[in-house]
Coordinates of N, CA and C and ligand atoms in Angstrom, one line a residue:
M1 N 0.9 -1.2 0.0 CA 0.0 0.0 0.0 C 0.9 1.2 0.0
S2 N 0.6 2.2 -0.8 CA 1.4 3.4 -1.0 C 1.2 4.3 0.2
K3 N 2.3 4.7 0.8 CA 2.2 5.6 2.0 C 2.1 7.1 1.4
K4 N 1.7 8.0 2.3 CA 1.6 9.4 1.9 C 3.0 9.9 1.5
P5 N 3.1 10.6 0.3 CA 4.4 11.1 0.0 C 4.8 12.2 1.0
L6 N 6.1 12.5 1.0 CA 6.7 13.3 2.0 C 6.6 14.8 1.8
I7 N 6.7 15.5 2.9 CA 6.9 17.0 2.9 C 8.4 17.2 3.2
V8 N 9.0 17.9 2.3 CA 10.4 18.3 2.5 C 10.5 19.8 2.6
A9 N 11.0 20.2 3.8 CA 11.1 21.7 4.1 C 12.6 22.1 3.9
I10 N 12.8 23.1 3.1 CA 14.1 23.7 2.9 C 14.1 25.1 3.3
D11 N 14.8 25.5 4.4 CA 14.9 26.9 4.8 C 16.3 27.4 4.7
G12 N 16.4 28.7 4.9 CA 17.8 29.3 4.9 C 17.7 30.7 4.4
P13 N 18.8 31.4 4.5 CA 18.9 32.8 4.1 C 19.0 32.9 2.5
S14 N 18.9 34.1 2.0 CA 19.0 34.3 0.6 C 20.4 33.9 0.1
G15 N 20.5 33.3 -1.0 CA 21.8 33.0 -1.6 C 22.4 31.7 -1.1
A16 N 21.7 31.0 -0.2 CA 22.3 29.8 0.3 C 22.1 28.6 -0.6
G17 N 21.4 28.8 -1.7 CA 21.2 27.7 -2.7 C 19.9 27.0 -2.6
K18 N 19.0 27.6 -1.8 CA 17.7 26.9 -1.6 C 16.9 26.7 -2.9
G19 N 16.8 27.7 -3.8 CA 16.0 27.6 -5.0 C 16.5 26.5 -5.9
T20 N 17.8 26.5 -6.2 CA 18.4 25.5 -7.1 C 18.2 24.1 -6.5
V21 N 18.5 24.0 -5.2 CA 18.4 22.7 -4.6 C 17.0 22.2 -4.5
A22 N 16.1 23.1 -4.1 CA 14.7 22.7 -3.9 C 14.1 22.2 -5.3
R23 N 14.4 23.0 -6.3 CA 13.9 22.7 -7.7 C 14.4 21.3 -8.1
A24 N 15.7 21.1 -8.0 CA 16.3 19.9 -8.5 C 15.8 18.7 -7.6
V25 N 15.7 18.8 -6.3 CA 15.2 17.7 -5.5 C 13.8 17.4 -5.8
A26 N 13.0 18.4 -6.1 CA 11.6 18.2 -6.4 C 11.5 17.5 -7.7
A27 N 12.3 17.9 -8.7 CA 12.3 17.2 -10.0 C 12.7 15.8 -9.9
R28 N 13.7 15.5 -9.1 CA 14.2 14.1 -9.0 C 13.2 13.2 -8.3
L29 N 12.4 13.8 -7.4 CA 11.4 13.0 -6.7 C 10.1 13.0 -7.4
R30 N 10.0 13.9 -8.4 CA 8.7 14.2 -9.0 C 7.7 14.7 -8.0
Y31 N 8.1 15.6 -7.2 CA 7.3 16.3 -6.2 C 7.0 17.7 -6.8
R32 N 6.0 18.4 -6.2 CA 5.9 19.8 -6.5 C 6.9 20.6 -5.7
H33 N 7.2 21.7 -6.4 CA 8.2 22.6 -5.7 C 7.4 24.0 -5.5
I34 N 7.5 24.4 -4.2 CA 6.9 25.7 -3.9 C 7.9 26.6 -3.3
D35 N 8.1 27.8 -4.0 CA 9.1 28.8 -3.5 C 8.2 29.8 -2.8
T36 N 8.2 29.8 -1.4 CA 7.3 30.7 -0.7 C 7.8 32.1 -0.7
G37 N 9.1 32.3 -0.9 CA 9.7 33.7 -1.1 C 9.0 34.4 -2.2
A38 N 8.7 33.6 -3.3 CA 8.1 34.1 -4.5 C 6.7 34.6 -4.1
M39 N 6.0 34.0 -3.2 CA 4.7 34.4 -2.8 C 4.7 35.7 -2.1
Y40 N 5.7 35.9 -1.2 CA 5.9 37.2 -0.5 C 6.2 38.3 -1.5
R41 N 7.1 37.9 -2.5 CA 7.4 38.9 -3.5 C 6.2 39.3 -4.4
A42 N 5.4 38.3 -4.7 CA 4.2 38.5 -5.6 C 3.2 39.4 -4.9
V43 N 3.1 39.2 -3.6 CA 2.1 40.1 -2.8 C 2.7 41.5 -2.7
A44 N 4.0 41.6 -2.5 CA 4.7 42.9 -2.5 C 4.5 43.6 -3.8
W45 N 4.7 42.9 -4.9 CA 4.5 43.4 -6.3 C 3.1 44.0 -6.4
K46 N 2.1 43.2 -6.0 CA 0.7 43.6 -6.2 C 0.3 44.8 -5.3
A47 N 0.9 44.8 -4.1 CA 0.7 46.0 -3.2 C 1.2 47.3 -3.9
R48 N 2.4 47.2 -4.5 CA 2.9 48.3 -5.2 C 2.1 48.7 -6.4
Q49 N 1.7 47.7 -7.1 CA 0.9 47.9 -8.3 C -0.4 48.6 -7.9
D50 N -1.0 48.2 -6.8 CA -2.3 48.8 -6.3 C -2.0 50.1 -5.5
R51 N -0.8 50.5 -5.5 CA -0.4 51.7 -4.7 C -0.8 51.7 -3.2
I52 N -0.6 50.5 -2.7 CA -0.9 50.3 -1.2 C 0.4 50.6 -0.4
D53 N 0.2 51.3 0.6 CA 1.4 51.6 1.5 C 1.8 50.3 2.1
L54 N 3.2 50.0 2.0 CA 3.7 48.7 2.5 C 3.6 48.6 4.0
A55 N 3.3 49.7 4.7 CA 3.0 49.6 6.1 C 1.6 49.3 6.5
D56 N 0.7 49.2 5.5 CA -0.7 49.0 5.7 C -0.9 47.4 5.8
E57 N -0.7 46.9 7.0 CA -0.7 45.5 7.2 C -2.0 44.8 6.7
A58 N -3.2 45.5 7.2 CA -4.5 44.8 6.9 C -4.7 44.8 5.4
A59 N -4.4 45.8 4.7 CA -4.6 45.9 3.2 C -3.8 44.9 2.5
I60 N -2.5 44.7 2.9 CA -1.6 43.7 2.3 C -2.0 42.3 2.6
A61 N -2.5 42.1 3.9 CA -2.9 40.8 4.2 C -4.2 40.4 3.4
A62 N -5.0 41.4 3.1 CA -6.2 41.1 2.3 C -5.8 40.7 0.9
I63 N -4.8 41.3 0.4 CA -4.3 40.8 -0.9 C -3.8 39.4 -0.8
G64 N -3.1 39.0 0.2 CA -2.6 37.7 0.4 C -3.7 36.7 0.6
E65 N -4.8 37.1 1.4 CA -5.9 36.1 1.6 C -6.6 35.9 0.3
R66 N -6.9 36.9 -0.5 CA -7.7 36.7 -1.7 C -7.0 36.2 -2.9
A67 N -5.6 36.3 -2.8 CA -4.8 36.0 -4.0 C -5.0 34.5 -4.5
T68 N -4.9 34.4 -5.8 CA -4.7 33.0 -6.3 C -3.3 33.0 -6.9
F69 N -2.6 31.9 -6.6 CA -1.2 31.8 -7.1 C -1.1 30.6 -8.0
D70 N -0.3 30.8 -9.1 CA 0.0 29.7 -9.9 C 1.6 29.6 -9.9
L71 N 2.1 28.6 -9.3 CA 3.5 28.5 -9.1 C 4.1 27.3 -9.8
A72 N 3.4 26.9 -10.8 CA 3.9 25.7 -11.6 C 5.0 26.1 -12.5
Q73 N 5.9 25.1 -12.8 CA 6.9 25.2 -13.8 C 7.8 26.4 -13.6
G74 N 8.0 26.8 -12.4 CA 9.0 28.0 -12.1 C 8.4 29.3 -12.4
R75 N 7.1 29.3 -12.8 CA 6.4 30.6 -13.1 C 5.8 31.1 -11.8
V76 N 5.7 32.4 -11.7 CA 5.0 33.0 -10.5 C 3.9 33.9 -11.1
V77 N 2.6 33.4 -10.9 CA 1.5 34.2 -11.4 C 0.6 34.5 -10.2
I78 N 0.3 35.8 -10.0 CA -0.7 36.1 -8.9 C -1.9 36.8 -9.6
D79 N -3.0 36.3 -9.2 CA -4.3 36.8 -9.8 C -4.2 37.0 -11.3
G80 N -3.6 36.1 -12.0 CA -3.6 36.1 -13.4 C -2.4 36.9 -14.0
D81 N -1.7 37.6 -13.2 CA -0.5 38.4 -13.7 C 0.8 37.6 -13.5
D82 N 1.4 37.3 -14.7 CA 2.7 36.6 -14.6 C 3.8 37.6 -14.2
V83 N 4.3 37.4 -12.9 CA 5.2 38.4 -12.4 C 6.6 37.7 -12.2
S84 N 6.8 36.6 -12.9 CA 8.1 35.8 -12.7 C 9.3 36.7 -12.8
A85 N 9.4 37.6 -13.7 CA 10.6 38.4 -13.9 C 10.4 39.7 -13.0
A86 N 9.2 40.2 -12.9 CA 9.0 41.5 -12.3 C 9.3 41.5 -10.8
I87 N 9.3 40.3 -10.2 CA 9.5 40.2 -8.7 C 11.0 40.0 -8.4
R88 N 11.9 39.9 -9.4 CA 13.3 39.7 -9.1 C 14.1 41.0 -9.3
T89 N 13.7 42.0 -8.6 CA 14.4 43.3 -8.8 C 14.8 43.8 -7.4
P90 N 15.7 44.6 -7.3 CA 16.1 45.2 -5.9 C 14.9 45.8 -5.2
E91 N 14.0 46.5 -6.0 CA 12.9 47.1 -5.3 C 12.0 46.1 -4.7
I92 N 11.7 45.0 -5.4 CA 10.9 44.0 -4.8 C 11.6 43.2 -3.7
D93 N 12.9 43.0 -3.9 CA 13.7 42.4 -2.8 C 13.3 43.1 -1.5
A94 N 13.4 44.4 -1.5 CA 13.2 45.2 -0.3 C 11.7 45.2 0.1
A95 N 10.8 45.3 -0.9 CA 9.4 45.4 -0.6 C 8.9 44.1 0.0
A96 N 9.4 43.0 -0.5 CA 9.0 41.6 0.0 C 9.5 41.5 1.4
T97 N 10.7 42.0 1.7 CA 11.2 41.8 3.1 C 10.3 42.7 4.1
T98 N 9.8 43.8 3.6 CA 8.9 44.6 4.4 C 7.6 43.9 4.6
V99 N 6.9 43.4 3.6 CA 5.6 42.8 3.8 C 5.7 41.5 4.6
A100 N 6.9 40.8 4.5 CA 7.1 39.6 5.2 C 7.2 39.8 6.8
R101 N 7.3 41.0 7.2 CA 7.4 41.3 8.6 C 6.0 41.4 9.2
H102 N 5.0 41.5 8.4 CA 3.6 41.7 9.0 C 3.0 40.4 9.3
P103 N 2.7 40.2 10.6 CA 2.1 38.9 11.0 C 0.8 38.5 10.3
A104 N 0.0 39.5 9.9 CA -1.3 39.1 9.3 C -1.0 38.6 7.8
V105 N 0.0 39.2 7.2 CA 0.4 38.8 5.8 C 0.9 37.4 5.9
R106 N 1.8 37.1 6.9 CA 2.3 35.8 7.1 C 1.2 34.7 7.3
R107 N 0.2 35.1 8.2 CA -0.9 34.2 8.4 C -1.6 33.8 7.1
A108 N -1.8 34.8 6.3 CA -2.6 34.6 5.0 C -1.8 33.7 4.1
L109 N -0.5 33.9 4.0 CA 0.3 33.1 3.1 C 0.6 31.7 3.6
V110 N 0.8 31.6 4.9 CA 1.0 30.3 5.5 C -0.3 29.4 5.3
A111 N -1.4 30.0 5.4 CA -2.7 29.3 5.1 C -2.7 28.7 3.7
H112 N -2.3 29.5 2.7 CA -2.2 28.9 1.3 C -1.1 27.8 1.3
Q113 N 0.0 28.0 2.0 CA 1.1 27.1 1.9 C 0.7 25.7 2.5
R114 N -0.1 25.8 3.6 CA -0.5 24.5 4.2 C -1.5 23.7 3.3
V115 N -2.3 24.5 2.6 CA -3.1 23.8 1.6 C -2.3 23.1 0.5
Y116 N -1.3 23.8 0.0 CA -0.4 23.2 -1.0 C 0.2 21.9 -0.6
G117 N 0.6 21.9 0.7 CA 1.3 20.7 1.2 C 0.5 19.7 1.9
A118 N -0.8 19.9 1.9 CA -1.7 19.0 2.7 C -1.5 17.5 2.3
D119 N -1.3 17.3 1.0 CA -1.2 15.9 0.6 C 0.2 15.4 0.5
G120 N 1.2 16.2 0.9 CA 2.6 15.8 0.8 C 3.0 15.8 -0.6
G121 N 4.1 15.2 -0.9 CA 4.7 15.2 -2.3 C 5.1 16.6 -2.7
I122 N 5.8 17.2 -1.7 CA 6.1 18.6 -2.0 C 7.5 19.0 -1.4
V123 N 8.2 19.8 -2.1 CA 9.4 20.4 -1.6 C 9.2 21.9 -1.5
M124 N 9.1 22.4 -0.2 CA 8.8 23.8 0.0 C 10.0 24.5 0.6
E125 N 10.3 25.6 -0.1 CA 11.5 26.4 0.4 C 11.0 27.7 1.0
G126 N 11.8 28.2 2.0 CA 11.4 29.5 2.6 C 12.3 29.8 3.8
R127 N 11.7 30.5 4.7 CA 12.4 30.8 6.0 C 11.8 30.2 7.2
D128 N 10.5 29.8 7.1 CA 9.8 29.3 8.3 C 9.1 28.0 8.0
I129 N 9.5 27.3 7.0 CA 8.8 26.1 6.6 C 8.9 25.0 7.6
G130 N 10.1 24.8 8.1 CA 10.3 23.7 9.1 C 9.9 24.2 10.5
T131 N 9.8 25.5 10.8 CA 9.5 26.0 12.1 C 8.0 26.3 12.3
V132 N 7.4 26.8 11.2 CA 6.0 27.3 11.4 C 5.0 26.6 10.4
V133 N 5.4 26.6 9.1 CA 4.4 26.1 8.1 C 4.1 24.6 8.3
F134 N 5.2 23.9 8.4 CA 5.1 22.4 8.6 C 6.1 22.0 9.7
P135 N 5.7 22.2 10.9 CA 6.6 21.8 12.0 C 6.8 20.3 12.1
D136 N 5.9 19.6 11.4 CA 6.0 18.1 11.4 C 6.5 17.6 10.1
A137 N 7.1 18.5 9.3 CA 7.6 18.0 8.0 C 8.5 16.8 8.1
D138 N 8.4 15.9 7.1 CA 9.2 14.6 7.2 C 10.7 14.9 7.1
V139 N 11.1 15.8 6.3 CA 12.5 16.1 6.2 C 12.7 17.7 6.3
K140 N 13.6 18.1 7.2 CA 13.8 19.5 7.3 C 15.3 19.8 7.1
I141 N 15.6 20.6 6.1 CA 16.9 21.0 5.7 C 17.1 22.5 5.9
Y142 N 18.2 22.9 6.5 CA 18.5 24.3 6.6 C 19.8 24.5 5.9
L143 N 19.7 25.3 4.8 CA 20.9 25.6 4.0 C 21.5 26.9 4.4
D144 N 22.8 26.9 4.5 CA 23.5 28.2 4.9 C 24.7 28.3 4.0
A145 N 25.3 29.5 4.0 CA 26.6 29.7 3.3 C 27.1 31.1 3.9
S146 N 28.4 31.3 3.7 CA 29.0 32.5 4.2 C 28.4 33.7 3.5
P147 N 28.3 34.9 4.2 CA 27.7 36.1 3.6 C 28.3 36.5 2.3
E148 N 29.7 36.3 2.2 CA 30.4 36.6 1.0 C 29.9 35.8 -0.2
E149 N 29.8 34.5 0.1 CA 29.4 33.5 -1.0 C 28.0 33.8 -1.4
R150 N 27.2 34.1 -0.4 CA 25.8 34.3 -0.8 C 25.6 35.6 -1.6
A151 N 26.4 36.6 -1.3 CA 26.3 37.8 -2.1 C 26.8 37.6 -3.5
R152 N 27.9 36.8 -3.6 CA 28.5 36.5 -4.9 C 27.4 35.7 -5.8
R153 N 26.8 34.8 -5.1 CA 25.8 34.0 -5.9 C 24.6 34.8 -6.3
R154 N 24.1 35.7 -5.4 CA 23.0 36.6 -5.8 C 23.4 37.5 -6.9
A155 N 24.6 38.1 -6.9 CA 25.1 39.0 -7.9 C 25.1 38.3 -9.3
A156 N 25.4 37.0 -9.2 CA 25.6 36.2 -10.5 C 24.3 35.6 -10.9
D157 N 23.2 35.7 -10.1 CA 22.0 35.0 -10.4 C 21.3 35.7 -11.6
P158 N 21.2 34.9 -12.8 CA 20.5 35.5 -13.9 C 19.1 35.9 -13.7
A159 N 18.4 35.3 -12.7 CA 17.0 35.6 -12.4 C 16.9 37.0 -11.9
H160 N 18.0 37.5 -11.2 CA 17.9 38.8 -10.6 C 18.6 39.8 -11.7
T161 N 17.9 40.0 -12.8 CA 18.5 40.7 -13.9 C 19.0 42.1 -13.5
S162 N 18.3 42.8 -12.7 CA 18.7 44.2 -12.4 C 19.9 44.2 -11.4
S163 N 20.3 43.1 -10.9 CA 21.5 43.1 -10.1 C 22.7 43.1 -11.0
K164 N 22.5 42.9 -12.3 CA 23.6 42.8 -13.2 C 24.3 44.2 -13.2
G165 N 25.6 44.2 -13.2 CA 26.4 45.4 -13.2 C 26.4 46.1 -11.9
T166 N 25.6 45.6 -10.9 CA 25.6 46.2 -9.6 C 26.9 45.8 -8.9
Q167 N 27.5 46.7 -8.2 CA 28.7 46.3 -7.4 C 28.4 45.2 -6.4
L168 N 29.3 44.3 -6.3 CA 29.2 43.2 -5.3 C 29.0 43.7 -3.9
S169 N 29.7 44.8 -3.6 CA 29.5 45.4 -2.3 C 28.1 45.9 -2.0
E170 N 27.5 46.4 -3.1 CA 26.1 46.9 -2.9 C 25.1 45.7 -2.7
V171 N 25.4 44.7 -3.4 CA 24.5 43.4 -3.3 C 24.7 42.9 -1.9
A172 N 26.0 42.9 -1.4 CA 26.3 42.4 -0.1 C 25.6 43.2 1.0
I173 N 25.6 44.5 0.9 CA 25.0 45.4 1.9 C 23.5 45.2 1.9
A174 N 22.8 45.1 0.7 CA 21.4 44.9 0.6 C 21.0 43.5 1.2
L175 N 21.8 42.5 1.0 CA 21.6 41.2 1.5 C 21.7 41.2 3.0
A176 N 22.7 41.8 3.5 CA 22.9 41.9 5.0 C 21.7 42.6 5.6
D177 N 21.2 43.6 5.0 CA 20.0 44.3 5.6 C 18.8 43.4 5.6
R178 N 18.6 42.7 4.5 CA 17.4 41.8 4.4 C 17.6 40.6 5.4
D179 N 18.8 40.1 5.5 CA 19.1 39.0 6.5 C 18.7 39.5 7.9
K180 N 19.1 40.7 8.2 CA 18.9 41.3 9.6 C 17.4 41.4 9.8
S181 N 16.6 41.9 8.8 CA 15.2 42.0 9.0 C 14.5 40.6 9.1
D182 N 15.0 39.7 8.3 CA 14.3 38.4 8.3 C 14.7 37.6 9.6
S183 N 15.8 37.9 10.2 CA 16.2 37.1 11.4 C 15.8 37.8 12.7
T184 N 15.5 39.0 12.6 CA 15.2 39.7 13.9 C 13.7 40.1 14.0
R185 N 12.9 39.9 12.9 CA 11.5 40.3 13.0 C 10.8 39.5 14.1
A186 N 9.7 40.1 14.6 CA 9.0 39.4 15.7 C 8.2 38.2 15.2
A187 N 7.6 38.3 14.0 CA 6.8 37.2 13.4 C 7.6 36.2 12.7
S188 N 7.7 35.0 13.2 CA 8.4 33.8 12.5 C 9.7 34.2 11.9
P189 N 10.6 34.7 12.7 CA 12.0 35.0 12.1 C 12.7 33.8 11.6
L190 N 13.6 34.1 10.7 CA 14.4 33.0 10.1 C 15.2 32.3 11.3
A191 N 15.0 31.0 11.4 CA 15.6 30.3 12.5 C 15.8 28.8 12.1
V192 N 16.8 28.2 12.7 CA 17.0 26.8 12.4 C 16.1 25.9 13.3
A193 N 15.2 25.1 12.7 CA 14.4 24.2 13.5 C 15.3 23.2 14.3
S194 N 14.9 22.9 15.5 CA 15.8 22.1 16.3 C 16.0 20.7 15.7
D195 N 15.1 20.3 14.8 CA 15.3 19.0 14.2 C 15.7 19.1 12.7
A196 N 16.2 20.2 12.3 CA 16.6 20.4 10.9 C 18.1 19.9 10.8
I197 N 18.4 19.5 9.6 CA 19.7 19.1 9.2 C 20.3 20.3 8.5
V198 N 21.4 20.8 9.1 CA 22.1 22.1 8.6 C 23.2 21.7 7.6
I199 N 23.1 22.3 6.4 CA 24.2 22.0 5.4 C 24.8 23.4 5.1
D200 N 26.1 23.5 5.3 CA 26.8 24.7 4.9 C 27.3 24.5 3.5
T201 N 26.8 25.3 2.6 CA 27.0 25.1 1.2 C 28.2 25.9 0.7
T202 N 28.9 26.6 1.6 CA 30.1 27.5 1.2 C 31.1 26.6 0.5
G203 N 31.4 27.0 -0.7 CA 32.5 26.3 -1.5 C 32.1 24.9 -2.0
I204 N 30.9 24.5 -1.8 CA 30.4 23.2 -2.2 C 29.7 23.3 -3.5
P205 N 30.1 22.5 -4.6 CA 29.3 22.5 -5.8 C 27.8 22.2 -5.5
I206 N 26.9 22.9 -6.2 CA 25.5 22.7 -5.8 C 25.0 21.3 -6.1
E207 N 25.6 20.7 -7.1 CA 25.2 19.3 -7.5 C 25.4 18.4 -6.3
S208 N 26.5 18.7 -5.6 CA 26.9 17.9 -4.4 C 25.8 18.1 -3.3
V209 N 25.4 19.3 -3.1 CA 24.4 19.6 -2.1 C 23.1 18.9 -2.5
I210 N 22.7 18.9 -3.7 CA 21.5 18.2 -4.2 C 21.6 16.8 -3.8
E211 N 22.7 16.2 -4.1 CA 22.9 14.7 -3.8 C 22.8 14.5 -2.3
S212 N 23.3 15.4 -1.5 CA 23.3 15.2 -0.1 C 21.8 15.2 0.4
V213 N 21.1 16.2 -0.1 CA 19.7 16.3 0.3 C 18.9 15.1 -0.1
L214 N 19.2 14.6 -1.4 CA 18.5 13.4 -1.8 C 18.8 12.2 -1.0
T215 N 20.1 12.1 -0.5 CA 20.5 11.0 0.4 C 19.7 11.1 1.7
I216 N 19.5 12.3 2.2 CA 18.8 12.5 3.4 C 17.3 12.0 3.2
V217 N 16.7 12.5 2.1 CA 15.3 12.2 1.8 C 15.2 10.6 1.6
N218 N 16.2 10.1 0.9 CA 16.2 8.6 0.7 C 16.2 7.8 2.0
A219 N 17.0 8.3 2.9 CA 17.1 7.6 4.2 C 15.7 7.6 4.9
K220 N 15.0 8.7 4.7 CA 13.6 8.8 5.3 C 12.7 7.8 4.5
C221 N 12.9 7.8 3.2 CA 12.1 6.9 2.3 C 12.3 5.4 2.7
E222 N 13.5 5.1 3.2 CA 13.7 3.7 3.5 C 12.8 3.2 4.6
R223 N 12.4 4.2 5.5 CA 11.5 3.9 6.5 C 10.0 3.9 6.0
A224 N 9.8 4.5 4.8 CA 8.5 4.6 4.2 C 8.7 4.3 2.7
P225 N 9.0 3.1 2.3 CA 9.5 2.8 1.0 C 8.6 3.2 -0.2
A226 N 7.3 3.2 0.0 CA 6.4 3.5 -1.1 C 6.2 4.9 -1.2
A227 N 6.7 5.7 -0.3 CA 6.4 7.1 -0.3 C 7.3 7.9 -1.3
A228 N 8.4 8.5 -0.7 CA 9.2 9.5 -1.5 C 10.0 8.8 -2.6
S229 N 10.3 7.5 -2.5 CA 11.1 6.9 -3.6 C 10.3 6.8 -4.9
E230 N 9.0 6.9 -4.8 CA 8.1 6.8 -6.0 C 8.6 7.8 -7.0
G231 N 8.9 7.4 -8.2 CA 9.2 8.4 -9.2 C 10.6 8.7 -9.3
R232 N 11.4 8.3 -8.3 CA 12.8 8.7 -8.3 C 13.5 8.0 -9.4
R233 N 14.3 8.7 -10.3 CA 14.9 8.1 -11.4 C 16.1 7.3 -11.2
E234 N 16.9 7.8 -10.2 CA 18.2 7.1 -9.9 C 18.5 7.2 -8.5
P235 N 19.2 6.3 -7.9 CA 19.4 6.4 -6.4 C 20.4 7.5 -6.2
P236 N 20.1 8.3 -5.1 CA 21.0 9.4 -4.7 C 22.4 8.8 -4.4
Q237 N 23.4 9.6 -4.7 CA 24.8 9.1 -4.4 C 25.2 9.6 -3.0
S238 N 26.0 8.9 -2.3 CA 26.5 9.5 -1.1 C 27.6 10.5 -1.3
G239 N 28.1 11.0 -0.2 CA 29.2 12.0 -0.4 C 28.6 13.4 -0.4
G240 N 29.5 14.4 -0.6 CA 29.0 15.8 -0.7 C 29.3 16.5 0.6
P241 N 28.6 17.6 0.8 CA 28.9 18.5 1.9 C 28.5 17.8 3.3
S242 N 29.2 18.2 4.3 CA 28.8 17.6 5.6 C 27.5 18.2 6.1
A243 N 26.8 17.5 6.8 CA 25.5 17.9 7.3 C 25.5 17.7 8.8
Q244 N 24.8 18.6 9.5 CA 24.6 18.3 10.9 C 23.2 18.7 11.4
R245 N 22.8 18.1 12.5 CA 21.5 18.4 13.0 C 21.5 19.8 13.5
G246 N 20.3 20.5 13.3 CA 20.2 21.9 13.9 C 20.3 21.7 15.4
G247 N 20.9 22.7 16.1 CA 21.0 22.7 17.5 C 22.4 22.1 17.9
E248 N 23.0 21.3 17.1 CA 24.3 20.8 17.4 C 25.3 21.9 16.8
S249 N 26.4 22.0 17.3 CA 27.3 23.1 16.7 C 28.3 22.5 15.8
Ligands
DC301 O1 13.6 33.8 -0.6 P1 13.3 35.3 -1.1 O2 14.5 36.2 -1.1 O3 12.6 35.2 -2.5 O4 12.2 35.9 -0.1 C1 11.7 37.2 -0.2 C2 11.4 37.7 1.2 O5 10.4 37.0 1.8 C3 12.6 37.7 2.1 O6 12.7 38.9 2.9 C4 12.4 36.6 3.0 C5 10.8 36.5 3.1 N1 10.3 35.2 3.3 C6 9.8 34.9 4.5 O7 9.8 35.7 5.4 N2 9.3 33.7 4.7 C7 9.3 32.7 3.7 N3 8.7 31.5 4.0 C8 9.8 33.0 2.5 C9 10.4 34.3 2.3

């Protein structure tokens, strides 16, 4: 009898490799991939489009509650508007960080996220997936990297088109500001779940990180063979970056 497919939570700061890893792991498992950062970005985009003050928590939460999202195939569509490219700008970087501080906005988006993951078979990436959205997720990964490496990756990310030509130092400063806001906000700050496996991706080829995560998921599958292994095209290889449990140093 087939068991319920898994929920894989991947958290961490910007530039730690979450997007690439979550997408690849989802593709290998034939799971859905949900980038929750894109949801905060899309709500911020719509708030700006509707000329809503980013401090107006109730109005922005209402956008989040009513919104319909289409996050299939790497696209980000909110209420019928494809904002896949429009949300990857320095302006929306900052606006998304501002709206993500509002507890009512978070409640609205977390409600959508729980619906997406209700049947499992999902790789969800963000900042609070293992701590708040799915505290009982089957697999919790926390990806991290040095601030310098994260800034370098963000500056080189072709999705962030308008970061092109921007000084690395400017990208690093903006990233540090957003990290600070995400980690110190009162509502669901970025934090390592006590049962998360922490992977430091600094200097590690991303393919290696992907294999490590698949190895971790596979170990979980061995306890539930019909679940996550379903659809996997090849067995994950061992090796790659070292991983440790959250809470251990
Ligand atoms: O991952 P990202 O850079 O696209 O996220 C955009 C912003 O949203 C960033 O400030 C972190 C925030 N965020 C959050 O607070 N919770 C999430 N689950 C995902 C993103």
